[in-house]
mmCIF file of C-alpha atoms (C1' of nucleotides) in Angstrom:
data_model
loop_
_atom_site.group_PDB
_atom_site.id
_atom_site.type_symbol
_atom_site.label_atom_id
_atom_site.label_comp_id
_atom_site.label_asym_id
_atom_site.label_seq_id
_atom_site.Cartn_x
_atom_site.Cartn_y
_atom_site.Cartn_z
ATOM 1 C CA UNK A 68 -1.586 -26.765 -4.002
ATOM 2 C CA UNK A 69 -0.113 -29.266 -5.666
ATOM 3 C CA UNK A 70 -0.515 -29.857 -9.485
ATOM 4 C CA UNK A 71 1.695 -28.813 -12.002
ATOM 5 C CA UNK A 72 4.581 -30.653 -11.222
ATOM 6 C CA UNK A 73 8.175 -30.125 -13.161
ATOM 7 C CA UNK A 74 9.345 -28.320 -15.874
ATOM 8 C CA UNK A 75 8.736 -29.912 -19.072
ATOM 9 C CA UNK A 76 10.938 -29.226 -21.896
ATOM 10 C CA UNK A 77 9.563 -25.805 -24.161
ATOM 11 C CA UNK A 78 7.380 -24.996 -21.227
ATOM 12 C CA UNK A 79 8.640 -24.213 -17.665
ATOM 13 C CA UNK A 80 7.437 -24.854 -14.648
ATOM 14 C CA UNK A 81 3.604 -23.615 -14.563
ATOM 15 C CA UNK A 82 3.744 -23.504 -10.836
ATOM 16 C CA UNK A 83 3.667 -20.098 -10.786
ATOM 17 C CA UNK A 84 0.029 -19.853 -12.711
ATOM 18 C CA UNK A 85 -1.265 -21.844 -9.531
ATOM 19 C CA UNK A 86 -4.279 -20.034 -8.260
ATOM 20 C CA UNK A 87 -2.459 -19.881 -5.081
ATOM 21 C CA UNK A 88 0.665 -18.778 -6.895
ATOM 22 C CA UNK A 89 -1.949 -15.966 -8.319
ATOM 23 C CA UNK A 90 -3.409 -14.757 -5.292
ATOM 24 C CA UNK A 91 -0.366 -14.695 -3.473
ATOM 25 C CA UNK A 92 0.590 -12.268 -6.408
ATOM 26 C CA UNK A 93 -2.708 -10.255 -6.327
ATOM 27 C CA UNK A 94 -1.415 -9.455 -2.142
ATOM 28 C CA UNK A 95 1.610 -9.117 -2.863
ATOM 29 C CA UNK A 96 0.416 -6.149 -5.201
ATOM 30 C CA UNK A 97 -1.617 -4.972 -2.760
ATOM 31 C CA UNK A 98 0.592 -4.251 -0.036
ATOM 32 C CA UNK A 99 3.725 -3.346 -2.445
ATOM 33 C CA UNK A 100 1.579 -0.139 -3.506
ATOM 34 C CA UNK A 101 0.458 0.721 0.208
ATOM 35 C CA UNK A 102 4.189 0.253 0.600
ATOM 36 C CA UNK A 103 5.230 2.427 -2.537
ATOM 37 C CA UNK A 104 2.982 5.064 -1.537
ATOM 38 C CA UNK A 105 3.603 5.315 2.318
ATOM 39 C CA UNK A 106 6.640 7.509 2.022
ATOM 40 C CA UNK A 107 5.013 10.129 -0.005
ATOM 41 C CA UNK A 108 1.830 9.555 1.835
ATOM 42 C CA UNK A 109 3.295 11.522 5.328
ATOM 43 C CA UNK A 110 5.165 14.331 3.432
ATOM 44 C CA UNK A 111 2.102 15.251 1.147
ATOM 45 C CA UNK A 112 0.119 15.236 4.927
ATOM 46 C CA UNK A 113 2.722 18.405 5.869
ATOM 47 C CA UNK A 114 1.496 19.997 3.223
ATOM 48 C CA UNK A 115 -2.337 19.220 3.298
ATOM 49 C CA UNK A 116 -1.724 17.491 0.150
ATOM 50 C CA UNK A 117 -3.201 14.117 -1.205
ATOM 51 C CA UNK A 118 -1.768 11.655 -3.613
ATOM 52 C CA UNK A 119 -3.554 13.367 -6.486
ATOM 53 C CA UNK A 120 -1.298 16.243 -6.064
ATOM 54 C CA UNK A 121 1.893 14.410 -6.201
ATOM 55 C CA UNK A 122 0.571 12.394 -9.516
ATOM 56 C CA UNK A 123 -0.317 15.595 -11.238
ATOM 57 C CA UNK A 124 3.969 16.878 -10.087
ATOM 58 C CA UNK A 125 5.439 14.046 -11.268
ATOM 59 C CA UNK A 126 3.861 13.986 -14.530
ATOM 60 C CA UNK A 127 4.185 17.709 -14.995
ATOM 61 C CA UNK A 128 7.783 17.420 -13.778
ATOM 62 C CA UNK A 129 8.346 14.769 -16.647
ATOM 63 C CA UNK A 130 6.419 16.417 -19.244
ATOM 64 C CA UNK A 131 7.347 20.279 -18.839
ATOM 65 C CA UNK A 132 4.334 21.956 -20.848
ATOM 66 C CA UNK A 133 2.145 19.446 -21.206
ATOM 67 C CA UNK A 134 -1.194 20.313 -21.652
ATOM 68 C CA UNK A 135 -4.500 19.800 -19.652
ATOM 69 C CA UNK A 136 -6.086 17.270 -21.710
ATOM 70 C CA UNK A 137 -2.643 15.586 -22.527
ATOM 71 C CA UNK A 138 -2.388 15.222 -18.203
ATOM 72 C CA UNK A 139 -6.056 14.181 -18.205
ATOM 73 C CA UNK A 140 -5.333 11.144 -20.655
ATOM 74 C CA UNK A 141 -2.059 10.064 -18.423
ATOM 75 C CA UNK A 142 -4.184 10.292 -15.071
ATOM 76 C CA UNK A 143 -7.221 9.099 -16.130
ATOM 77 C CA UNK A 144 -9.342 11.176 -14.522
ATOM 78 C CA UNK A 145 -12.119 13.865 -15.526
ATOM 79 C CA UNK A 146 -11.138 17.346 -15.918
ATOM 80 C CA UNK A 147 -13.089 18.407 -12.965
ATOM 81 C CA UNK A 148 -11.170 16.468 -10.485
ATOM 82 C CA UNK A 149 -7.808 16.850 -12.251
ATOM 83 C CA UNK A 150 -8.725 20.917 -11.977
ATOM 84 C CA UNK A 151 -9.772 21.015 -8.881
ATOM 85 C CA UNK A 152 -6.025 19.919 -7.854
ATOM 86 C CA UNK A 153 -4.505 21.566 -10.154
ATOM 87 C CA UNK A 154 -6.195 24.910 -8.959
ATOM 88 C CA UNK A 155 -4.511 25.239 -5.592
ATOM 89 C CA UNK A 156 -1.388 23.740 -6.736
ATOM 90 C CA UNK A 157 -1.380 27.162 -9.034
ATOM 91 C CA UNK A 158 -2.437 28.877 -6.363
ATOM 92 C CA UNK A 159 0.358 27.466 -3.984
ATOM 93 C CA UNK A 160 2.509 28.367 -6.382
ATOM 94 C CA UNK A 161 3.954 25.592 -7.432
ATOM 95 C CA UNK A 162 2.427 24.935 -11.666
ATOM 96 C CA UNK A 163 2.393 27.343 -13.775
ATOM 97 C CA UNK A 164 -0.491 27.240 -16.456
ATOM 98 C CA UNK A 165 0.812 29.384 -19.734
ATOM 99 C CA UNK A 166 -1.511 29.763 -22.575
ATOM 100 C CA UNK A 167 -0.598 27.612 -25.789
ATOM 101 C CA UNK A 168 1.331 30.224 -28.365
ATOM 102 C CA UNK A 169 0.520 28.052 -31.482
ATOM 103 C CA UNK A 170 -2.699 27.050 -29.764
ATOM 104 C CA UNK A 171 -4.165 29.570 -27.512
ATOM 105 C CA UNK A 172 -6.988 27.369 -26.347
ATOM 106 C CA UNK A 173 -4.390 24.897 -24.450
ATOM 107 C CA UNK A 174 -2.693 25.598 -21.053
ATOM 108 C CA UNK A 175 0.849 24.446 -21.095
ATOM 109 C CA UNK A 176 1.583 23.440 -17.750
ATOM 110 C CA UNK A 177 5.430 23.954 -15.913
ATOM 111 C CA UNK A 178 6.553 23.481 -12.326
ATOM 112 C CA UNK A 179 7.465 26.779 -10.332
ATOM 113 C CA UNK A 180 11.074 26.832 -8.432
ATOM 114 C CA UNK A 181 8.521 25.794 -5.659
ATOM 115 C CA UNK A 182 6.835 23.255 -7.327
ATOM 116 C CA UNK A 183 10.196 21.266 -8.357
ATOM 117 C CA UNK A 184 11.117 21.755 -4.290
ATOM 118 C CA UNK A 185 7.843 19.637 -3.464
ATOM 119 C CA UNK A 186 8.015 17.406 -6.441
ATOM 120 C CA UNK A 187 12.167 16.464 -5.360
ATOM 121 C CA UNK A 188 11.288 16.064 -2.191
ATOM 122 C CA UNK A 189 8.327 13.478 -2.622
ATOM 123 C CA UNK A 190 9.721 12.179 -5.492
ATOM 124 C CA UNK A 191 13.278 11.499 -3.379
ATOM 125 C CA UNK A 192 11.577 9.164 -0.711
ATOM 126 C CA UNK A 193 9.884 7.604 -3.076
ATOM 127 C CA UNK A 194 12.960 6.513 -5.011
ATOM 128 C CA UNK A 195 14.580 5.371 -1.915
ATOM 129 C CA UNK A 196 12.112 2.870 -1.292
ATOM 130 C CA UNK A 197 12.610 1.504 -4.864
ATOM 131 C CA UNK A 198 15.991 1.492 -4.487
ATOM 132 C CA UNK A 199 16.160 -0.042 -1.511
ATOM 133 C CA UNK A 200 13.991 -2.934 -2.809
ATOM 134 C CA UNK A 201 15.742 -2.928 -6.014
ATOM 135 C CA UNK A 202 19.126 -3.773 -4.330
ATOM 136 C CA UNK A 203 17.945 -6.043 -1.998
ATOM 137 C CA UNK A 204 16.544 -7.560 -4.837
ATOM 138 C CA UNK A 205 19.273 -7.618 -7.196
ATOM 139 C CA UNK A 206 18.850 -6.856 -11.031
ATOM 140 C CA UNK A 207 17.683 -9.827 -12.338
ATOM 141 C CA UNK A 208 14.350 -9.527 -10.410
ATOM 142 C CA UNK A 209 13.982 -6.054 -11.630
ATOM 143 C CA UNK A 210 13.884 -6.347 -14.724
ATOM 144 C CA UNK A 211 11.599 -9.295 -14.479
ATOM 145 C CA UNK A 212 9.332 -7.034 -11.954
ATOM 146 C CA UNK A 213 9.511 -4.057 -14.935
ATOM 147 C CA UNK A 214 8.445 -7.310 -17.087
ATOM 148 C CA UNK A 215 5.386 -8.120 -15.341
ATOM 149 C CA UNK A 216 4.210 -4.668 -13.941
ATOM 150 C CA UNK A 217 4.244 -3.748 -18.304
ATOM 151 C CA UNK A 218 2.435 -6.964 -18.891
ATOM 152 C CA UNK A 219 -0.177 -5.990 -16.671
ATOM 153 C CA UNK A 220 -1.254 -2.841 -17.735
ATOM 154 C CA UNK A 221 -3.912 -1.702 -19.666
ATOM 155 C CA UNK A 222 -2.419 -1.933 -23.385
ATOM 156 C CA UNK A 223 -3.291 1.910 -24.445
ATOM 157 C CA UNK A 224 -1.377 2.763 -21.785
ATOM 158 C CA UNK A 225 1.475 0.612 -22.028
ATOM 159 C CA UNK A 226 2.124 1.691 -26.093
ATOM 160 C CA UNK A 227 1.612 5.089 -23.503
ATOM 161 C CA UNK A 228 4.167 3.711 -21.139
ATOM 162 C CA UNK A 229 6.807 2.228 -24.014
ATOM 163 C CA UNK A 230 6.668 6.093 -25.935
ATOM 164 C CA UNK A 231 7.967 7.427 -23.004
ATOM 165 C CA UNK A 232 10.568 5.149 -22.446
ATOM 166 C CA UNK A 233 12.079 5.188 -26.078
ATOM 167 C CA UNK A 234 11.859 8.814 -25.692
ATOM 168 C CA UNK A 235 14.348 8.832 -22.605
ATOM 169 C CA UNK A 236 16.392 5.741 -23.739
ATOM 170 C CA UNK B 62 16.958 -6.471 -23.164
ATOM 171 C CA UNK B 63 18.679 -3.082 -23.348
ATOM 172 C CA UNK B 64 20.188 -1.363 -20.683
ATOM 173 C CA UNK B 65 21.756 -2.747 -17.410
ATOM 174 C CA UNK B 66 24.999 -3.829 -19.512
ATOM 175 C CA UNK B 67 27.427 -6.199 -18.451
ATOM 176 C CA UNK B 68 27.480 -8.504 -15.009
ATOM 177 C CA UNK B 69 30.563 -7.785 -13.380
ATOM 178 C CA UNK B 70 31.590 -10.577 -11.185
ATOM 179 C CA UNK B 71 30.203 -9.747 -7.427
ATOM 180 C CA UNK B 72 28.834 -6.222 -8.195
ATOM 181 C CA UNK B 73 26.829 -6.132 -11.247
ATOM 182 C CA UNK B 74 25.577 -3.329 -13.224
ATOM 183 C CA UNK B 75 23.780 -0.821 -11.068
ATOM 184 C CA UNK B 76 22.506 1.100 -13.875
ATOM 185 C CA UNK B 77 18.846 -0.023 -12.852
ATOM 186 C CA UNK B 78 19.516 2.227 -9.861
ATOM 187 C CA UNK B 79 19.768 5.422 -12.136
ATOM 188 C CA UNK B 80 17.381 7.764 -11.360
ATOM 189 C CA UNK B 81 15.436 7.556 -14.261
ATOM 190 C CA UNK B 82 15.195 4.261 -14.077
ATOM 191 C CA UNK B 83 13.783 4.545 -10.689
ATOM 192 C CA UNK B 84 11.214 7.324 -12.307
ATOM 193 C CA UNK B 85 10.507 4.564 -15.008
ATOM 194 C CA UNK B 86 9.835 1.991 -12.233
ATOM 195 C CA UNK B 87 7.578 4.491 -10.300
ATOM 196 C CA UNK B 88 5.560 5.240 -12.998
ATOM 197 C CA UNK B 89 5.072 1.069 -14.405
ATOM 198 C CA UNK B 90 4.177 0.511 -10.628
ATOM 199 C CA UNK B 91 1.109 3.590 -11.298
ATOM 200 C CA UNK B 92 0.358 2.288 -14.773
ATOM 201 C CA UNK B 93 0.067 -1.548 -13.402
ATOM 202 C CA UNK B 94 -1.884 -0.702 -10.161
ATOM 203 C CA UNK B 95 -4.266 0.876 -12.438
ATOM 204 C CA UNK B 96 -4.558 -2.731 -14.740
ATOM 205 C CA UNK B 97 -4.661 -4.899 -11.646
ATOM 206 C CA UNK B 98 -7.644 -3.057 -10.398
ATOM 207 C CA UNK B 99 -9.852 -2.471 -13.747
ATOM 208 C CA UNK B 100 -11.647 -5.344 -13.852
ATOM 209 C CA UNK B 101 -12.446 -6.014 -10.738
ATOM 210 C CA UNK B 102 -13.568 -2.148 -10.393
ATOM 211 C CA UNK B 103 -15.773 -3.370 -13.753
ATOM 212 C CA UNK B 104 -17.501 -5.935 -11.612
ATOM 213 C CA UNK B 105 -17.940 -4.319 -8.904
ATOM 214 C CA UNK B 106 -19.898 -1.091 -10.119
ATOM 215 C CA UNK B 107 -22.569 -3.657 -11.186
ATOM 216 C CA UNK B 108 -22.796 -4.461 -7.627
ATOM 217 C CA UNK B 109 -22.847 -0.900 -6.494
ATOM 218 C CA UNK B 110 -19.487 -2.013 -4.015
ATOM 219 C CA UNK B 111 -16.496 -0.584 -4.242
ATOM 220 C CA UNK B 112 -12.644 -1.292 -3.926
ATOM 221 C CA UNK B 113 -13.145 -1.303 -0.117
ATOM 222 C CA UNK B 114 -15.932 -4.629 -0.265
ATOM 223 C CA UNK B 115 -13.533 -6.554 -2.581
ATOM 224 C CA UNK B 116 -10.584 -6.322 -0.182
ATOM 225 C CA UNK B 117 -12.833 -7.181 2.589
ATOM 226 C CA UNK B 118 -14.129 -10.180 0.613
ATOM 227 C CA UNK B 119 -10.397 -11.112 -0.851
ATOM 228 C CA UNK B 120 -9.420 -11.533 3.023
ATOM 229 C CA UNK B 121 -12.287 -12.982 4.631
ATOM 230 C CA UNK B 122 -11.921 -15.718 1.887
ATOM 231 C CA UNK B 123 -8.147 -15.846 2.633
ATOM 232 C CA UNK B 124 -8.681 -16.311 6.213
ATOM 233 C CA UNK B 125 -12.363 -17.648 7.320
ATOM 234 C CA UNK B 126 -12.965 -16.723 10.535
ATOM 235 C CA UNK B 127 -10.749 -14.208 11.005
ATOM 236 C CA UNK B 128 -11.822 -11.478 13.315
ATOM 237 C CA UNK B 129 -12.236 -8.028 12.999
ATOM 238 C CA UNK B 130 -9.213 -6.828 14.643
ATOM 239 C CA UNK B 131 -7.529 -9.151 12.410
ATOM 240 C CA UNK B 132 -8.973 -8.043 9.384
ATOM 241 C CA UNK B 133 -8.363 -3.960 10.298
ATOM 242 C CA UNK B 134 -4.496 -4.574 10.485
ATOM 243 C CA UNK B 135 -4.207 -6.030 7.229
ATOM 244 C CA UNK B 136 -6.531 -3.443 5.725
ATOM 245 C CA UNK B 137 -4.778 -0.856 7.310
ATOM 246 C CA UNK B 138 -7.879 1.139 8.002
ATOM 247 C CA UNK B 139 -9.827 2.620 10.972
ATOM 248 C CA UNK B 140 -12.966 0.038 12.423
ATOM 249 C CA UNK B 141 -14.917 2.810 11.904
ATOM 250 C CA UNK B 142 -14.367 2.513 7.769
ATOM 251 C CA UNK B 143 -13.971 -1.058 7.794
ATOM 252 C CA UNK B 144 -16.938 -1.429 9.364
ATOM 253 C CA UNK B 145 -19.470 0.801 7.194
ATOM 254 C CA UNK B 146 -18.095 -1.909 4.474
ATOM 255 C CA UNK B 147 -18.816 -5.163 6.523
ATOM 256 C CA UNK B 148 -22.496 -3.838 7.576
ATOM 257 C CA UNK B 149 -23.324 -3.522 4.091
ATOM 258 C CA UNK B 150 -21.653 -7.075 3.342
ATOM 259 C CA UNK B 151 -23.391 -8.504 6.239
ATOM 260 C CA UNK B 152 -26.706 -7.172 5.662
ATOM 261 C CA UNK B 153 -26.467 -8.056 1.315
ATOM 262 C CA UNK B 154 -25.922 -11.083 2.950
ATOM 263 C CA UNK B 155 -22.244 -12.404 1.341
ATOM 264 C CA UNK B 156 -20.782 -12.336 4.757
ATOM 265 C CA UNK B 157 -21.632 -13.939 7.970
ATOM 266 C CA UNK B 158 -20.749 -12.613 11.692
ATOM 267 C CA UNK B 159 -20.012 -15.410 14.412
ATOM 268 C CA UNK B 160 -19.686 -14.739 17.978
ATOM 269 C CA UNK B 161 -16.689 -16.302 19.453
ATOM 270 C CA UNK B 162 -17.025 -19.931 21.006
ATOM 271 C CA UNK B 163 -13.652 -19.121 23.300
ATOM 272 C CA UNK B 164 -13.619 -15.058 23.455
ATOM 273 C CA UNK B 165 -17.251 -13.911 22.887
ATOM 274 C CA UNK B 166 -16.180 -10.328 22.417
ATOM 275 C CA UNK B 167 -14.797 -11.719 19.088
ATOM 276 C CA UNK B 168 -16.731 -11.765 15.895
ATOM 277 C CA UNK B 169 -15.264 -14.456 13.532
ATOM 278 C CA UNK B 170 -15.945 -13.574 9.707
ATOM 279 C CA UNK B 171 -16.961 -15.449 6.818
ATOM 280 C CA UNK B 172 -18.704 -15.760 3.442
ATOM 281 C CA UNK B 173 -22.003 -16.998 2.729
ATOM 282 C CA UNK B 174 -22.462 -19.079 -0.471
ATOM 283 C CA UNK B 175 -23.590 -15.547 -2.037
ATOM 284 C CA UNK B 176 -20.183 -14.328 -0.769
ATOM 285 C CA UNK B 177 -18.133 -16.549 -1.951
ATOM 286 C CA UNK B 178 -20.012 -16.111 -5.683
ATOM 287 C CA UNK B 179 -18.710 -12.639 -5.843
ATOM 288 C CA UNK B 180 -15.373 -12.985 -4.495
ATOM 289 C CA UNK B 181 -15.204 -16.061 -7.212
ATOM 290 C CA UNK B 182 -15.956 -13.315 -10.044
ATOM 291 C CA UNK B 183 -13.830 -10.977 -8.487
ATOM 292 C CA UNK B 184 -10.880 -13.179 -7.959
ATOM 293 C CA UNK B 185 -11.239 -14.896 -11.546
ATOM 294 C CA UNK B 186 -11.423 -11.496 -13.346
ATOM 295 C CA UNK B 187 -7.913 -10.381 -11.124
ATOM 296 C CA UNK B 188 -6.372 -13.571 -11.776
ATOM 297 C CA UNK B 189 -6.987 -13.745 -15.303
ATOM 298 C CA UNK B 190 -5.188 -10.551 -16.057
ATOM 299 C CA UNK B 191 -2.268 -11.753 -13.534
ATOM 300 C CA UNK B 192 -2.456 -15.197 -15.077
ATOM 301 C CA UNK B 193 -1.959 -13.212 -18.729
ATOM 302 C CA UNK B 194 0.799 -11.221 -17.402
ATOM 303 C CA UNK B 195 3.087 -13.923 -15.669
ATOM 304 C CA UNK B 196 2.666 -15.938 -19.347
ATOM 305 C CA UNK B 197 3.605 -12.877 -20.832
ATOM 306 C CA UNK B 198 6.502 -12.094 -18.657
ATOM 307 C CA UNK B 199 7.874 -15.918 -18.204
ATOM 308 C CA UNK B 200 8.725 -17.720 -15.131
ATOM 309 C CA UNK B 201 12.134 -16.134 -13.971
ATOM 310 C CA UNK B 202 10.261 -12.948 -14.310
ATOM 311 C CA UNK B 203 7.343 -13.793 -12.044
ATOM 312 C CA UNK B 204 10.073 -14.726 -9.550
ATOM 313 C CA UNK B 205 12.038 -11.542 -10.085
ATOM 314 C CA UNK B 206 8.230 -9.410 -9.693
ATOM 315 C CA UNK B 207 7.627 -11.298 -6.421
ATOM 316 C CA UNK B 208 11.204 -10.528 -4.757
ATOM 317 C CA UNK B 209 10.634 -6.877 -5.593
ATOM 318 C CA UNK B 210 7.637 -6.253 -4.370
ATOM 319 C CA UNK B 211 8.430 -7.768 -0.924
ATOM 320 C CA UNK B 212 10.553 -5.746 -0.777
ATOM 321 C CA UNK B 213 8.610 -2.979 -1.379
ATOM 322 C CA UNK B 214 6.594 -3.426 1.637
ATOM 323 C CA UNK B 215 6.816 -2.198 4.993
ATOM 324 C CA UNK B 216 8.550 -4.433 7.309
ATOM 325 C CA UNK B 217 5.849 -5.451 9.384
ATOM 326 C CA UNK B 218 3.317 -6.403 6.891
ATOM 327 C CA UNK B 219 6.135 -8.253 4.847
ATOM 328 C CA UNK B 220 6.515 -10.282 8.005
ATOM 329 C CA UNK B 221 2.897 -11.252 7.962
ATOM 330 C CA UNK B 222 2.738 -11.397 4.243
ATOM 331 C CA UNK B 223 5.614 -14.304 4.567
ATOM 332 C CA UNK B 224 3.674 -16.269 7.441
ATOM 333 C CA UNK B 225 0.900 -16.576 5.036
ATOM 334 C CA UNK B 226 2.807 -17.959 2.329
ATOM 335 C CA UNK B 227 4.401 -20.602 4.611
ATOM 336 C CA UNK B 228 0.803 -21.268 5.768
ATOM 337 C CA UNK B 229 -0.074 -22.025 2.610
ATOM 338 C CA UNK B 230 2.973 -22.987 1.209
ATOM 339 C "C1'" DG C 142 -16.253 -9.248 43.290
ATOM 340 C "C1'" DA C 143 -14.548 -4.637 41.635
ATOM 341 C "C1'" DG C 144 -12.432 -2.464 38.288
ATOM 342 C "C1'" DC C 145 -9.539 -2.069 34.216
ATOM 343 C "C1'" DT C 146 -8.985 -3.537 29.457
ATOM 344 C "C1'" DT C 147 -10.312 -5.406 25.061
ATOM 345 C "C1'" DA C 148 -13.329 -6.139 21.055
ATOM 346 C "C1'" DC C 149 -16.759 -4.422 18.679
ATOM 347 C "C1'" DG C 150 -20.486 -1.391 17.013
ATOM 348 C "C1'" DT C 151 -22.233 3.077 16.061
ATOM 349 C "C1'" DC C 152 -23.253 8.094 15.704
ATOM 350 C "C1'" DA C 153 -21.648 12.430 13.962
ATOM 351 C "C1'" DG C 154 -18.831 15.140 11.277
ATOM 352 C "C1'" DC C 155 -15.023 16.163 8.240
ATOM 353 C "C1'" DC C 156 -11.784 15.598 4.090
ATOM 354 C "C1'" DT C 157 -10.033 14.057 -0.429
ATOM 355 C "C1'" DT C 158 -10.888 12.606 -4.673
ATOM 356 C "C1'" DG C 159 -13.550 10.577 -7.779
ATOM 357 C "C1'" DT C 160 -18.107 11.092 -10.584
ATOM 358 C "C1'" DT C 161 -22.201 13.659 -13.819
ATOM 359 C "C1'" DG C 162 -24.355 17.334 -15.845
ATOM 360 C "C1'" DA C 163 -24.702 21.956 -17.400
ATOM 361 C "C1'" DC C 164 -22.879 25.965 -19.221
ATOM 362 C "C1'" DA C 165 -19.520 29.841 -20.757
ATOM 363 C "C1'" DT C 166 -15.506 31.142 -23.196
ATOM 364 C "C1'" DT C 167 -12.086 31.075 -26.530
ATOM 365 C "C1'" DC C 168 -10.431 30.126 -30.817
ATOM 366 C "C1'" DC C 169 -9.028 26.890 -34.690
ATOM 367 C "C1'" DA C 170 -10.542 25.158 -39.033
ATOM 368 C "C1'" DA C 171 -13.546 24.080 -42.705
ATOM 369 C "C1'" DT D 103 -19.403 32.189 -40.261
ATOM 370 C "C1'" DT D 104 -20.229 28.424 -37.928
ATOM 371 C "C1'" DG D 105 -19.193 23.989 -35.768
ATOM 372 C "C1'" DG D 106 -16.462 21.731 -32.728
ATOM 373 C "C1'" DA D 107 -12.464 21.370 -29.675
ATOM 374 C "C1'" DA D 108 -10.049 22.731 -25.445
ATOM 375 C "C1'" DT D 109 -10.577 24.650 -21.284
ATOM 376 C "C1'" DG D 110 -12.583 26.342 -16.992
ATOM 377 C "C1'" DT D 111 -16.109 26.437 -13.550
ATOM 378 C "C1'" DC D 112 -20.390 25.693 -10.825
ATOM 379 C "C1'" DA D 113 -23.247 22.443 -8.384
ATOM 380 C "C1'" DA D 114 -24.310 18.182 -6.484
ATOM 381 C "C1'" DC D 115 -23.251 13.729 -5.154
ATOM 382 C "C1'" DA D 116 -20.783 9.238 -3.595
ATOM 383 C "C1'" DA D 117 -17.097 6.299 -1.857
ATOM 384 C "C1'" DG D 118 -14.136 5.669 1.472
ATOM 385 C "C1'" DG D 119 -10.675 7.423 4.241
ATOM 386 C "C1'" DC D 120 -10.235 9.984 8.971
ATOM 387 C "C1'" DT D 121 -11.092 11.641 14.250
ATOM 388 C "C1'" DG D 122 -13.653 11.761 18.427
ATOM 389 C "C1'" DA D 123 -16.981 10.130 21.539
ATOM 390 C "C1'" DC D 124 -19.827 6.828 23.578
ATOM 391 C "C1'" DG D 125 -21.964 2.248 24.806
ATOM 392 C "C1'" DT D 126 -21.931 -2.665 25.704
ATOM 393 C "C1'" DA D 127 -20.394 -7.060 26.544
ATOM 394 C "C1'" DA D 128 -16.836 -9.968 27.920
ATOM 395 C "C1'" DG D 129 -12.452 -11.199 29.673
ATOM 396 C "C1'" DC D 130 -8.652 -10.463 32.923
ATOM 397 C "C1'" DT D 131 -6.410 -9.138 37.259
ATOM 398 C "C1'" DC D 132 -5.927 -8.039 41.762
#
DNA sequence: GAGCTTACGTCAGCCTTGTTGACATTCCAA
DNA sequence: TTGGAATGTCAACAAGGCTGACGTAAGCTC
């Protein structure tokens, strides 16, 4: 460790671009998600569901009538594995799939009474967990955690990610 | 900028608690898993390896000589998966298997030159795009990132997550 | 020293979720 | 009318999880 001493002045501190700084970063990322994804994890098991299924719920549930390729795009994933999920979940039930009016060719997709059960109920636990860390963190680090976690993504997805958010305020 | 208004002394503003900011939080944690692993997932499909090699290799570097138990509670995966992974790593040759001097029963891991080549690409390519993100973000924000995710983990591997960093300090 | 436990490896089989490639259907738009 | 877009579906395959069972060597305990 080592290097990098003090903060000069116009540029801080670099101590936290150490390598060391960095890979303690990249683990901490690693088990955060295993972490973020525990909670849902057991509940989708009840229901011989996988974390696939509660992706394509939560982004139905905040995009009502979205379409397939529109879901496909958010997910990155082909269309064969995204249908393949989204077939039971019809068949369970829980998504509806309504042909486009203007544009017959799409499927508009919508969450069934059922469907909004499952997605609440994952969705709950999962917010607890963020909560909890949020609060224990306080709300300084959060928005410096919603700071980093945007800085990191891919940058189609974050102008993605940013649309979203203007649209919701 | 933006929401969370104004700091109220003792109890500040708990709007980053809302439920859609939660959502909002949920998703950037999706979005920014998906960044942190695309390069490395780049790399690797040259290789033919997968997600599953580069976390054995991140660790084994982390810890040389750690053993196999060891390495299956912080992978949080069965022996039986961990090892299909280490075979293959063993017999490519970028990771060597010691018997123990004290406990033979024990295998103690770690990486061959050619090992430590790829976890060397892997790790630059990871750190780069964490490196890019922290400068992006700034310092306080890095800090703020780190708290949360802490505590986003589950209690036990925060524990060991926080003996590592005083190991390394 | 006998017997239990631990650490590890391995075989077999199963599941989810990702991939390609091929092909059919429907229907908008030029 | 024809090309291309959006969708669905079949088949086959791979990675990487899982469980269960079994074997071996080594350490520990009585």
């Amino acid at each position: 460790m080592a290097d990098d001493g003090a903060g000069r002045p116009g540029g801080e501190s670099l101590l936290f671009l150490t390598d060391e700084q960095l890979k303690k970063g990249i683990e901490a990322m690693f088990f955060a998600y295993r972490g973020f994804t525990a909670d849902p994890d057991r509940i989708l098991a009840h229901y011989a569901y996988g974390r696939a299924h509660h992706r394509a719920l939560h982004f139905i549930n905040r995009a009502p009538g979205t379409t397939v390729n529109n879901l496909l795009a958010i997910l990155g994933v082909t269309k064969q594995s995204l249908n393949r999920v989204l077939r039971t979940l019809i068949a369970d039930g829980l998504v509806e799939s309504r042909v486009g009016t203007r544009d017959k060719r799409e499927r508009h997709l919508h969450l069934t009474d059922k469907g909004h059960a499952l997605e609440s109920e994952l969705s709950d636990a999962q917010r607890d967990r963020l909560r909890a860390a949020y609060r224990a963190a306080g709300p300084e680090a959060v928005a410096g955690f919603r700071r980093v976690l945007e800085a990191m993504m891919e940058p189609e997805i974050r102008r993605h990610f940013r649309t979203l958010r203007e649209e919701r305020a």
